[in-house]
Coordinates of C-alpha atoms in Angstrom, one line a residue:
Chain A
G1 CA 18.6 49.9 10.4
E2 CA 15.4 48.6 11.5
N3 CA 13.9 48.6 15.5
V4 CA 11.2 47.2 16.3
E5 CA 9.8 47.9 20.1
Q6 CA 7.5 45.6 21.6
H7 CA 5.3 46.1 24.4
P8 CA 4.5 44.8 27.1
S9 CA 6.7 41.9 27.9
T10 CA 4.4 40.0 29.4
L11 CA 0.5 39.5 29.4
S12 CA -1.8 38.0 31.3
V13 CA -5.4 38.4 30.7
Q14 CA -8.9 36.0 31.7
E15 CA -10.3 33.8 29.3
G16 CA -13.2 35.7 27.4
D17 CA -11.5 39.5 27.4
S18 CA -9.3 41.2 24.6
A19 CA -5.4 41.2 24.5
V20 CA -3.6 44.3 22.9
I21 CA -0.3 43.8 21.7
K22 CA 1.7 47.3 20.1
C23 CA 4.9 47.7 18.3
T24 CA 6.7 50.8 16.9
Y25 CA 9.0 50.9 14.1
S26 CA 11.5 53.1 13.4
D27 CA 12.8 52.8 9.1
S28 CA 10.0 55.1 7.7
A29 CA 10.8 53.1 4.5
S30 CA 9.3 49.1 6.7
N31 CA 5.9 48.3 4.6
Y32 CA 5.1 45.2 5.8
F33 CA 4.0 43.8 9.2
P34 CA 3.3 40.3 10.1
W35 CA 2.4 38.7 13.5
Y36 CA 3.9 35.6 15.1
K37 CA 2.5 33.2 17.3
Q38 CA 5.6 30.9 18.8
E39 CA 4.8 28.0 20.9
L40 CA 7.5 26.5 22.8
G41 CA 10.1 24.9 20.8
K42 CA 8.4 25.5 17.0
R43 CA 9.0 27.6 14.5
P44 CA 7.0 31.4 14.4
Q45 CA 3.7 31.0 13.3
L46 CA 2.1 34.0 10.7
I47 CA -1.7 34.7 12.6
I48 CA -1.8 37.7 10.3
D49 CA 0.3 40.6 8.8
I50 CA -0.7 43.8 6.7
R51 CA 1.2 45.8 4.4
S52 CA 1.2 49.6 4.6
N53 CA -1.5 50.4 2.2
V54 CA -4.3 48.9 4.5
G55 CA -4.9 50.1 8.2
E56 CA -6.5 47.9 9.3
K57 CA -7.1 43.7 8.7
K58 CA -9.6 41.3 10.7
D59 CA -9.6 37.6 10.6
Q60 CA -12.4 36.2 12.8
R61 CA -10.8 36.8 16.4
I62 CA -7.6 38.4 15.6
A63 CA -7.4 42.0 14.3
V64 CA -4.1 44.0 13.0
T65 CA -3.9 48.2 12.8
L66 CA -1.6 50.0 11.2
N67 CA -0.6 53.7 12.2
K68 CA 2.0 54.5 9.1
T69 CA 2.2 58.4 11.1
A70 CA 3.2 57.3 13.9
K71 CA 5.0 54.4 12.5
H72 CA 2.9 51.9 14.7
F73 CA 0.9 48.7 14.5
S74 CA -0.8 46.5 17.0
L75 CA -2.4 43.0 17.4
H76 CA -5.3 42.5 18.8
I77 CA -7.4 39.3 20.3
T78 CA -10.9 39.3 21.3
E79 CA -12.8 36.4 23.1
T80 CA -9.6 34.5 24.5
Q81 CA -9.2 31.2 24.9
P82 CA -6.2 29.3 26.9
E83 CA -4.7 27.8 23.2
D84 CA -4.4 31.4 22.6
S85 CA -1.4 31.5 25.5
A86 CA 1.9 31.7 23.8
V87 CA 4.4 34.2 22.8
Y88 CA 3.5 36.9 19.9
F89 CA 6.2 38.4 17.8
C90 CA 6.2 41.8 15.9
A91 CA 7.8 42.2 12.7
A92 CA 8.8 44.6 9.7
S93 CA 10.6 44.5 6.7
R94 CA 11.1 46.8 4.0
D95 CA 9.5 44.2 1.6
S96 CA 6.9 41.7 2.5
G97 CA 9.5 38.3 1.3
N98 CA 12.9 39.2 -0.3
T99 CA 14.3 41.0 2.7
P100 CA 14.7 39.8 6.2
L101 CA 12.7 40.3 9.1
V102 CA 13.3 42.6 12.2
F103 CA 11.5 41.3 14.7
G104 CA 10.2 42.7 18.4
K105 CA 11.5 41.3 21.7
G106 CA 8.0 38.9 22.3
T107 CA 5.5 39.0 24.8
R108 CA 4.1 36.1 26.6
L109 CA 0.2 36.6 26.4
S110 CA -1.3 33.8 29.4
V111 CA -5.0 33.7 28.7
I112 CA -5.9 32.4 32.7
A113 CA -9.7 30.1 32.3
Chain B
G1 CA 2.7 24.1 -0.9
A2 CA 5.6 26.3 0.6
V3 CA 7.1 23.8 3.1
V4 CA 10.4 24.7 4.6
S5 CA 12.4 21.8 6.3
Q6 CA 15.4 21.6 8.5
H7 CA 17.4 19.1 9.5
P8 CA 18.5 17.9 11.9
S9 CA 15.6 19.1 14.4
W10 CA 18.1 19.0 17.4
V11 CA 21.6 18.1 17.5
I12 CA 24.0 17.6 20.8
C13 CA 27.7 18.1 19.9
K14 CA 30.9 18.5 22.2
S15 CA 32.9 21.6 22.2
G16 CA 35.2 22.4 19.8
T17 CA 33.6 19.9 16.8
S18 CA 31.6 21.7 13.8
V19 CA 28.0 21.0 13.2
K20 CA 26.0 21.0 10.0
I21 CA 22.4 22.0 9.7
E22 CA 20.6 21.9 6.2
C23 CA 17.3 24.2 5.4
R24 CA 15.5 23.0 2.5
S25 CA 12.6 25.0 0.4
L26 CA 10.0 21.5 -0.6
D27 CA 8.0 22.6 -2.9
F28 CA 9.7 26.1 -4.2
Q29 CA 12.6 27.9 -5.2
A30 CA 14.5 30.0 -2.9
T31 CA 17.6 32.5 -3.8
T32 CA 17.4 33.4 -1.0
M33 CA 17.2 32.3 2.6
F34 CA 17.8 33.6 5.9
W35 CA 19.1 32.5 8.8
Y36 CA 18.3 33.7 12.8
R37 CA 19.2 32.4 15.8
Q38 CA 16.8 32.5 19.0
F39 CA 18.4 32.5 22.7
P40 CA 15.6 30.9 25.2
K41 CA 13.2 33.4 26.1
Q42 CA 14.5 35.5 23.5
S43 CA 13.5 37.0 20.1
L44 CA 14.7 36.0 16.8
M45 CA 17.5 37.8 15.7
L46 CA 18.6 37.6 12.3
M47 CA 22.5 36.1 12.0
A48 CA 22.9 36.5 8.0
T49 CA 21.4 36.4 4.5
S50 CA 21.7 33.4 2.3
N51 CA 22.4 33.8 -1.7
E52 CA 22.2 31.2 -3.9
G53 CA 25.1 31.2 -6.3
S54 CA 27.2 34.2 -4.2
K55 CA 28.8 34.8 -0.8
A56 CA 26.1 35.1 2.1
T57 CA 25.4 38.7 3.8
Y58 CA 26.4 38.2 7.9
E59 CA 25.2 40.8 10.2
Q60 CA 26.8 43.2 12.8
G61 CA 28.6 40.7 15.1
V62 CA 27.9 37.5 13.9
E63 CA 31.6 35.8 12.4
K64 CA 31.7 34.9 9.8
D65 CA 34.6 32.3 9.3
K66 CA 32.8 30.8 12.3
F67 CA 29.0 30.2 11.0
L68 CA 29.7 29.2 7.3
I69 CA 26.9 29.2 5.0
N70 CA 26.7 27.8 1.6
H71 CA 23.5 28.2 -0.7
A72 CA 24.7 25.8 -3.6
S73 CA 20.9 25.4 -4.8
L74 CA 17.9 26.8 -5.0
T75 CA 16.5 24.7 -2.4
L76 CA 19.4 24.5 0.1
S77 CA 21.1 26.3 2.3
T78 CA 23.3 25.0 5.3
L79 CA 25.1 26.7 8.1
T80 CA 27.9 24.9 9.6
V81 CA 28.6 26.0 13.1
T82 CA 32.5 25.7 13.3
S83 CA 34.7 25.1 16.8
A84 CA 31.2 25.1 18.6
H85 CA 31.6 26.3 22.0
P86 CA 28.3 26.2 24.7
E87 CA 27.9 30.0 24.2
D88 CA 26.4 29.3 20.5
S89 CA 23.6 26.5 21.9
S90 CA 20.6 27.7 20.5
F91 CA 17.5 27.9 18.3
Y92 CA 18.2 27.8 14.6
I93 CA 15.6 28.9 12.3
C94 CA 15.9 29.2 8.2
S95 CA 13.4 31.0 6.7
A96 CA 12.7 31.1 2.4
P97 CA 10.3 33.8 0.8
G98 CA 7.7 32.0 -1.3
G99 CA 4.2 32.4 -2.4
Q100 CA 2.7 34.9 -4.9
G101 CA 4.9 37.5 -5.7
F102 CA 7.4 36.2 -2.8
N103 CA 5.0 38.1 -0.6
E104 CA 5.5 35.8 2.5
Q105 CA 8.2 34.7 4.8
Y106 CA 8.3 31.0 5.0
F107 CA 10.4 29.1 8.5
G108 CA 11.7 25.8 9.1
P109 CA 10.6 23.7 12.0
G110 CA 14.3 25.0 13.9
T111 CA 16.9 22.9 14.9
R112 CA 17.9 22.8 18.6
L113 CA 21.6 23.2 19.4
T114 CA 23.8 21.8 22.7
V115 CA 27.2 21.9 22.7
T116 CA 28.5 20.3 25.8

């Protein structure tokens, strides 16, 4: 089955700096790669996703890149703000909706003002 | 649109009792729903796939007789934790595929279970 590795487990950045979180996956058939932000005690919130026919996607300060050959994808947050502090999870699945997601272990991001 | 609700949001029960958690898709139909469990400071781990009108599919290591799943309608799946023990204390979250082409997972708000 799919295995998703996520690094780093914790990340501290100064406000205004960029943050990068990286994930690798094992199942070459996976084709949907979402990123979630989770605050304590709340549901995961989708912040951006990418499908295997796209190499990069950007939404304001957030971008995701995908390298299918190397089986890795990354989340980039620019101009970080204190409210970006949370736990971020990457995930992968074979289908964009009807199959379950396999999550990485998460990255605790702290943005220091 | 595409809202998933869970009830209750939190529950405290005594060891040995059973607890039922409901997951509802409010404005769309879901023939499939997923149940995840999240222990403190850990990731979401898939427990089972709930299928409307048929038996659930459980992940390896998840006891199907302990975690009973019923998906009796296109908008409701229930997870019953039977004979709960303190080690079952966790955050339980359901999700359902929705949106155009079922291209996104919609998560419920989660249920915090504490077994004393």
